[in-house]
Amino acid sequence: MPATSSASATPPTPGVELAALLADRELGLRALTGAGERAPAVAVHAVHASEMADPSPYLLGGELLLTAGAQLEADADAYVARLVAAGAAALGFGVAPVYEEVPPELAAACARHGLPLLEVPPRTPFTAVARTVWRLMAEARTRELRRVTEAQQSLAAAAARPDPVPALLRRLAATLGGHATLLPAGGQDPGRDAGQGTGQAATRHAGRDLPPEAAGALAALLTRVGAPGGPATATDAAAGWQLTAYPLGGEGQVLGVAVPDRTPGDHAITAIAAVLLTLLTTHRPAGTEAGALTRLLLGGSPAEALGPGPWHVVHARGTGDPQALAAALGTVLVDARGEEVRLLAEREPGPLPGWRLGVSAPADPGALAGAEAQARRALRRAEAARAPLARHTAGGLDALLDPAEALTHARELLAPLAPEQVRTLRSWLAHHGSWDRTAAALGVHRNTVRQRVARCTALLGRDLDDPDTRMELWFALRTLDRQDNSPVT
């Protein structure tokens, strides 16, 4: 099933491949996985050094774990199995002062479980490995930002050509090294033959041909996103291709892209293309944004320059590209002159990575001043609650929920947890995920809190790092508190 997500406004920090670490002669690392062959292309996202017999509870996934084996268990297979289960990217073993060479049983266990094993020579401090990883990550981040900037310039140049939409699609596909499809409003078949027609109604394609399985999956994704009430963006994978669909302008048009390997900057690049395609293809009351501005300057009013709506005023604060944010919200009406980005969108926004949003109630063009104040207050609430999004509601969130349905949902959601786990989860959420403050409030050790929260994660089958999941659990806990009239503390 395709997974729904929102396009990131800026590329996240890429990981570092083990091959890059092995190529650094100053570190002198050596791959021991298997029979000494080159380590696979595994991405490292963090470095963690530990001499614990079982460091797995302290791993988040993607780490290069460094150890000298001071407390290495006799059962090396169990040690490695726990690291793999915790998501460790690789194991680096320092020879000296505990061992003169990597224990053969450890190397054999890593080979069995597919965990890359690196030998760290005595002359290389663990801190040197960590610094190299952070340096390579920073360099990769800089490259991605430069790539996004260059892509923005080339896409803008393509949009200025005499036939801008096909030119922009070709440039997008070339920049991503994949395939791009523009499905018009009411479009049915995103296959390549559909793009042979002319005019706005034809589906347009550019870039590499897709295998049938990937083409079919992209067609389904485009239809799903283009349907009324569809998600802001959606992703899927098929036949080795990574697929993403973005709606344009709220009129049923959808941009789809397919890449063989997704890189951190791809979402930002595609979001820029989506903004330009929205400008080029979306029909608006005044014909263009320039036409609307002219009407205002000649004595018109905002109500005359905009469509009937309803409109949503959005205040946003974050570190991303405001234009990419506007593309994700399906609008070109954005004001990014201050610390807060202000937008006007016809589609009701959802949470977006990297941003905190305050959203007004739906308003017609004549009520935008009041909606502006609503969005500003909603953003303040989102920041105070550390929530990704807050909406203006006259009666608060509880007024939107049926009490009986909310209680049933809360009981079903929290049913797998024991009372002590519920108590720990509520305190942890109330303290915004702080291990130390939760431990102090409960009178237990912070490691106990970590273990309990990890157990809650397993029992609930939910990602507790997801803000939406935290909000849902918090509202469920509040619902049970009101029902029992004895809040859990």
PDB file of N, CA and C in Angstrom, residues 64-122:
ATOM      1  N   LEU A  64      26.844   3.729  13.746  1.00  0.00           N
ATOM      2  CA  LEU A  64      28.083   2.960  13.735  1.00  0.00           C
ATOM      3  C   LEU A  64      28.472   2.806  15.201  1.00  0.00           C
ATOM      4  N   LEU A  65      28.332   1.606  15.739  1.00  0.00           N
ATOM      5  CA  LEU A  65      28.657   1.358  17.146  1.00  0.00           C
ATOM      6  C   LEU A  65      30.136   1.026  17.261  1.00  0.00           C
ATOM      7  N   LEU A  66      30.839   1.751  18.120  1.00  0.00           N
ATOM      8  CA  LEU A  66      32.266   1.541  18.339  1.00  0.00           C
ATOM      9  C   LEU A  66      32.483   0.918  19.707  1.00  0.00           C
ATOM     10  N   THR A  67      33.302  -0.111  19.767  1.00  0.00           N
ATOM     11  CA  THR A  67      33.587  -0.783  21.034  1.00  0.00           C
ATOM     12  C   THR A  67      34.978  -1.387  20.992  1.00  0.00           C
ATOM     13  N   ALA A  68      35.596  -1.487  22.189  1.00  0.00           N
ATOM     14  CA  ALA A  68      36.866  -2.198  22.329  1.00  0.00           C
ATOM     15  C   ALA A  68      36.649  -3.586  22.913  1.00  0.00           C
ATOM     16  N   GLY A  69      35.388  -3.953  23.145  1.00  0.00           N
ATOM     17  CA  GLY A  69      35.075  -5.297  23.641  1.00  0.00           C
ATOM     18  C   GLY A  69      35.382  -5.509  25.105  1.00  0.00           C
ATOM     19  N   ALA A  70      35.355  -4.438  25.921  1.00  0.00           N
ATOM     20  CA  ALA A  70      35.692  -4.581  27.339  1.00  0.00           C
ATOM     21  C   ALA A  70      34.730  -5.515  28.059  1.00  0.00           C
ATOM     22  N   GLN A  71      33.458  -5.536  27.654  1.00  0.00           N
ATOM     23  CA  GLN A  71      32.481  -6.422  28.267  1.00  0.00           C
ATOM     24  C   GLN A  71      31.813  -7.304  27.229  1.00  0.00           C
ATOM     25  N   LEU A  72      32.575  -7.663  26.213  1.00  0.00           N
ATOM     26  CA  LEU A  72      32.018  -8.502  25.163  1.00  0.00           C
ATOM     27  C   LEU A  72      31.627  -9.856  25.719  1.00  0.00           C
ATOM     28  N   GLU A  73      30.389 -10.256  25.471  1.00  0.00           N
ATOM     29  CA  GLU A  73      29.884 -11.522  25.992  1.00  0.00           C
ATOM     30  C   GLU A  73      30.547 -12.707  25.292  1.00  0.00           C
ATOM     31  N   ALA A  74      30.522 -13.830  25.981  1.00  0.00           N
ATOM     32  CA  ALA A  74      31.036 -15.053  25.366  1.00  0.00           C
ATOM     33  C   ALA A  74      30.189 -15.442  24.165  1.00  0.00           C
ATOM     34  N   ASP A  75      28.875 -15.151  24.246  1.00  0.00           N
ATOM     35  CA  ASP A  75      27.974 -15.457  23.145  1.00  0.00           C
ATOM     36  C   ASP A  75      27.964 -14.280  22.175  1.00  0.00           C
ATOM     37  N   ALA A  76      28.909 -14.265  21.254  1.00  0.00           N
ATOM     38  CA  ALA A  76      29.012 -13.159  20.304  1.00  0.00           C
ATOM     39  C   ALA A  76      27.808 -13.114  19.387  1.00  0.00           C
ATOM     40  N   ASP A  77      27.230 -14.266  19.096  1.00  0.00           N
ATOM     41  CA  ASP A  77      26.091 -14.304  18.196  1.00  0.00           C
ATOM     42  C   ASP A  77      24.907 -13.543  18.785  1.00  0.00           C
ATOM     43  N   ALA A  78      24.643 -13.736  20.086  1.00  0.00           N
ATOM     44  CA  ALA A  78      23.537 -13.025  20.728  1.00  0.00           C
ATOM     45  C   ALA A  78      23.810 -11.524  20.755  1.00  0.00           C
ATOM     46  N   TYR A  79      25.054 -11.137  21.007  1.00  0.00           N
ATOM     47  CA  TYR A  79      25.438  -9.721  21.030  1.00  0.00           C
ATOM     48  C   TYR A  79      25.148  -9.069  19.678  1.00  0.00           C
ATOM     49  N   VAL A  80      25.582  -9.705  18.597  1.00  0.00           N
ATOM     50  CA  VAL A  80      25.380  -9.156  17.260  1.00  0.00           C
ATOM     51  C   VAL A  80      23.903  -9.155  16.892  1.00  0.00           C
ATOM     52  N   ALA A  81      23.182 -10.214  17.269  1.00  0.00           N
ATOM     53  CA  ALA A  81      21.759 -10.293  16.942  1.00  0.00           C
ATOM     54  C   ALA A  81      20.991  -9.134  17.566  1.00  0.00           C
ATOM     55  N   ARG A  82      21.353  -8.762  18.802  1.00  0.00           N
ATOM     56  CA  ARG A  82      20.668  -7.643  19.442  1.00  0.00           C
ATOM     57  C   ARG A  82      20.981  -6.324  18.742  1.00  0.00           C
ATOM     58  N   LEU A  83      22.221  -6.155  18.287  1.00  0.00           N
ATOM     59  CA  LEU A  83      22.572  -4.931  17.561  1.00  0.00           C
ATOM     60  C   LEU A  83      21.786  -4.825  16.257  1.00  0.00           C
ATOM     61  N   VAL A  84      21.671  -5.939  15.551  1.00  0.00           N
ATOM     62  CA  VAL A  84      20.919  -5.935  14.295  1.00  0.00           C
ATOM     63  C   VAL A  84      19.454  -5.617  14.560  1.00  0.00           C
ATOM     64  N   ALA A  85      18.884  -6.212  15.606  1.00  0.00           N
ATOM     65  CA  ALA A  85      17.482  -5.947  15.938  1.00  0.00           C
ATOM     66  C   ALA A  85      17.259  -4.490  16.305  1.00  0.00           C
ATOM     67  N   ALA A  86      18.269  -3.831  16.902  1.00  0.00           N
ATOM     68  CA  ALA A  86      18.156  -2.419  17.287  1.00  0.00           C
ATOM     69  C   ALA A  86      18.395  -1.481  16.110  1.00  0.00           C
ATOM     70  N   GLY A  87      18.778  -2.025  14.945  1.00  0.00           N
ATOM     71  CA  GLY A  87      18.958  -1.194  13.757  1.00  0.00           C
ATOM     72  C   GLY A  87      20.341  -0.617  13.570  1.00  0.00           C
ATOM     73  N   ALA A  88      21.353  -1.151  14.266  1.00  0.00           N
ATOM     74  CA  ALA A  88      22.712  -0.642  14.087  1.00  0.00           C
ATOM     75  C   ALA A  88      23.142  -0.783  12.629  1.00  0.00           C
ATOM     76  N   ALA A  89      23.823   0.236  12.108  1.00  0.00           N
ATOM     77  CA  ALA A  89      24.273   0.189  10.717  1.00  0.00           C
ATOM     78  C   ALA A  89      25.533  -0.640  10.565  1.00  0.00           C
ATOM     79  N   ALA A  90      26.431  -0.572  11.552  1.00  0.00           N
ATOM     80  CA  ALA A  90      27.697  -1.289  11.458  1.00  0.00           C
ATOM     81  C   ALA A  90      28.328  -1.331  12.846  1.00  0.00           C
ATOM     82  N   LEU A  91      29.324  -2.205  12.990  1.00  0.00           N
ATOM     83  CA  LEU A  91      30.067  -2.351  14.238  1.00  0.00           C
ATOM     84  C   LEU A  91      31.533  -2.064  13.959  1.00  0.00           C
ATOM     85  N   GLY A  92      32.116  -1.142  14.739  1.00  0.00           N
ATOM     86  CA  GLY A  92      33.540  -0.864  14.640  1.00  0.00           C
ATOM     87  C   GLY A  92      34.248  -1.382  15.880  1.00  0.00           C
ATOM     88  N   PHE A  93      35.245  -2.254  15.704  1.00  0.00           N
ATOM     89  CA  PHE A  93      35.925  -2.887  16.836  1.00  0.00           C
ATOM     90  C   PHE A  93      37.344  -2.358  16.925  1.00  0.00           C
ATOM     91  N   GLY A  94      37.657  -1.755  18.074  1.00  0.00           N
ATOM     92  CA  GLY A  94      38.991  -1.214  18.294  1.00  0.00           C
ATOM     93  C   GLY A  94      39.941  -2.259  18.859  1.00  0.00           C
ATOM     94  N   VAL A  95      40.993  -2.553  18.134  1.00  0.00           N
ATOM     95  CA  VAL A  95      41.989  -3.526  18.604  1.00  0.00           C
ATOM     96  C   VAL A  95      42.988  -2.798  19.496  1.00  0.00           C
ATOM     97  N   ALA A  96      43.028  -3.180  20.729  1.00  0.00           N
ATOM     98  CA  ALA A  96      43.808  -2.552  21.811  1.00  0.00           C
ATOM     99  C   ALA A  96      42.889  -1.551  22.502  1.00  0.00           C
ATOM    100  N   PRO A  97      42.942  -1.517  23.831  1.00  0.00           N
ATOM    101  CA  PRO A  97      43.879  -2.245  24.699  1.00  0.00           C
ATOM    102  C   PRO A  97      43.377  -3.604  25.164  1.00  0.00           C
ATOM    103  N   VAL A  98      42.111  -3.974  24.855  1.00  0.00           N
ATOM    104  CA  VAL A  98      41.557  -5.215  25.403  1.00  0.00           C
ATOM    105  C   VAL A  98      41.944  -6.406  24.542  1.00  0.00           C
ATOM    106  N   TYR A  99      41.791  -6.292  23.237  1.00  0.00           N
ATOM    107  CA  TYR A  99      42.074  -7.389  22.311  1.00  0.00           C
ATOM    108  C   TYR A  99      43.188  -6.967  21.357  1.00  0.00           C
ATOM    109  N   GLU A 100      44.006  -7.907  20.964  1.00  0.00           N
ATOM    110  CA  GLU A 100      45.054  -7.636  19.989  1.00  0.00           C
ATOM    111  C   GLU A 100      44.549  -7.800  18.560  1.00  0.00           C
ATOM    112  N   GLU A 101      43.433  -8.479  18.406  1.00  0.00           N
ATOM    113  CA  GLU A 101      42.809  -8.634  17.103  1.00  0.00           C
ATOM    114  C   GLU A 101      41.305  -8.811  17.316  1.00  0.00           C
ATOM    115  N   VAL A 102      40.551  -8.636  16.258  1.00  0.00           N
ATOM    116  CA  VAL A 102      39.105  -8.817  16.357  1.00  0.00           C
ATOM    117  C   VAL A 102      38.823 -10.290  16.620  1.00  0.00           C
ATOM    118  N   PRO A 103      38.023 -10.614  17.660  1.00  0.00           N
ATOM    119  CA  PRO A 103      37.718 -12.014  17.950  1.00  0.00           C
ATOM    120  C   PRO A 103      37.084 -12.699  16.746  1.00  0.00           C
ATOM    121  N   PRO A 104      37.609 -13.860  16.348  1.00  0.00           N
ATOM    122  CA  PRO A 104      37.054 -14.550  15.172  1.00  0.00           C
ATOM    123  C   PRO A 104      35.575 -14.860  15.323  1.00  0.00           C
ATOM    124  N   GLU A 105      35.138 -15.218  16.559  1.00  0.00           N
ATOM    125  CA  GLU A 105      33.724 -15.543  16.736  1.00  0.00           C
ATOM    126  C   GLU A 105      32.836 -14.318  16.507  1.00  0.00           C
ATOM    127  N   LEU A 106      33.354 -13.117  16.811  1.00  0.00           N
ATOM    128  CA  LEU A 106      32.587 -11.899  16.552  1.00  0.00           C
ATOM    129  C   LEU A 106      32.476 -11.653  15.053  1.00  0.00           C
ATOM    130  N   ALA A 107      33.584 -11.819  14.335  1.00  0.00           N
ATOM    131  CA  ALA A 107      33.560 -11.645  12.882  1.00  0.00           C
ATOM    132  C   ALA A 107      32.604 -12.638  12.236  1.00  0.00           C
ATOM    133  N   ALA A 108      32.612 -13.898  12.731  1.00  0.00           N
ATOM    134  CA  ALA A 108      31.719 -14.903  12.168  1.00  0.00           C
ATOM    135  C   ALA A 108      30.261 -14.543  12.433  1.00  0.00           C
ATOM    136  N   ALA A 109      29.968 -14.042  13.635  1.00  0.00           N
ATOM    137  CA  ALA A 109      28.592 -13.666  13.970  1.00  0.00           C
ATOM    138  C   ALA A 109      28.123 -12.502  13.101  1.00  0.00           C
ATOM    139  N   CYS A 110      28.993 -11.524  12.867  1.00  0.00           N
ATOM    140  CA  CYS A 110      28.627 -10.399  12.013  1.00  0.00           C
ATOM    141  C   CYS A 110      28.348 -10.866  10.585  1.00  0.00           C
ATOM    142  N   ALA A 111      29.141 -11.802  10.113  1.00  0.00           N
ATOM    143  CA  ALA A 111      28.922 -12.322   8.765  1.00  0.00           C
ATOM    144  C   ALA A 111      27.589 -13.054   8.678  1.00  0.00           C
ATOM    145  N   ARG A 112      27.252 -13.831   9.713  1.00  0.00           N
ATOM    146  CA  ARG A 112      25.979 -14.575   9.699  1.00  0.00           C
ATOM    147  C   ARG A 112      24.780 -13.634   9.690  1.00  0.00           C
ATOM    148  N   HIS A 113      24.866 -12.558  10.463  1.00  0.00           N
ATOM    149  CA  HIS A 113      23.725 -11.651  10.599  1.00  0.00           C
ATOM    150  C   HIS A 113      23.753 -10.488   9.611  1.00  0.00           C
ATOM    151  N   GLY A 114      24.781 -10.423   8.770  1.00  0.00           N
ATOM    152  CA  GLY A 114      24.851  -9.366   7.774  1.00  0.00           C
ATOM    153  C   GLY A 114      25.165  -7.996   8.340  1.00  0.00           C
ATOM    154  N   LEU A 115      25.853  -7.947   9.487  1.00  0.00           N
ATOM    155  CA  LEU A 115      26.226  -6.670  10.089  1.00  0.00           C
ATOM    156  C   LEU A 115      27.649  -6.315   9.669  1.00  0.00           C
ATOM    157  N   PRO A 116      27.858  -5.219   8.952  1.00  0.00           N
ATOM    158  CA  PRO A 116      29.220  -4.834   8.559  1.00  0.00           C
ATOM    159  C   PRO A 116      30.106  -4.645   9.799  1.00  0.00           C
ATOM    160  N   LEU A 117      31.309  -5.184   9.731  1.00  0.00           N
ATOM    161  CA  LEU A 117      32.262  -5.117  10.837  1.00  0.00           C
ATOM    162  C   LEU A 117      33.530  -4.415  10.353  1.00  0.00           C
ATOM    163  N   LEU A 118      33.927  -3.364  11.074  1.00  0.00           N
ATOM    164  CA  LEU A 118      35.125  -2.615  10.735  1.00  0.00           C
ATOM    165  C   LEU A 118      36.158  -2.769  11.842  1.00  0.00           C
ATOM    166  N   GLU A 119      37.409  -2.953  11.461  1.00  0.00           N
ATOM    167  CA  GLU A 119      38.510  -2.979  12.415  1.00  0.00           C
ATOM    168  C   GLU A 119      39.070  -1.572  12.561  1.00  0.00           C
ATOM    169  N   VAL A 120      39.107  -1.070  13.797  1.00  0.00           N
ATOM    170  CA  VAL A 120      39.652   0.256  14.091  1.00  0.00           C
ATOM    171  C   VAL A 120      41.055   0.056  14.651  1.00  0.00           C
ATOM    172  N   PRO A 121      42.098   0.548  13.966  1.00  0.00           N
ATOM    173  CA  PRO A 121      43.477   0.305  14.421  1.00  0.00           C
ATOM    174  C   PRO A 121      43.774   1.048  15.723  1.00  0.00           C
ATOM    175  N   PRO A 122      44.801   0.610  16.468  1.00  0.00           N
ATOM    176  CA  PRO A 122      45.124   1.238  17.762  1.00  0.00           C
ATOM    177  C   PRO A 122      45.417   2.733  17.665  1.00  0.00           C
TER     178      PRO A 122
END
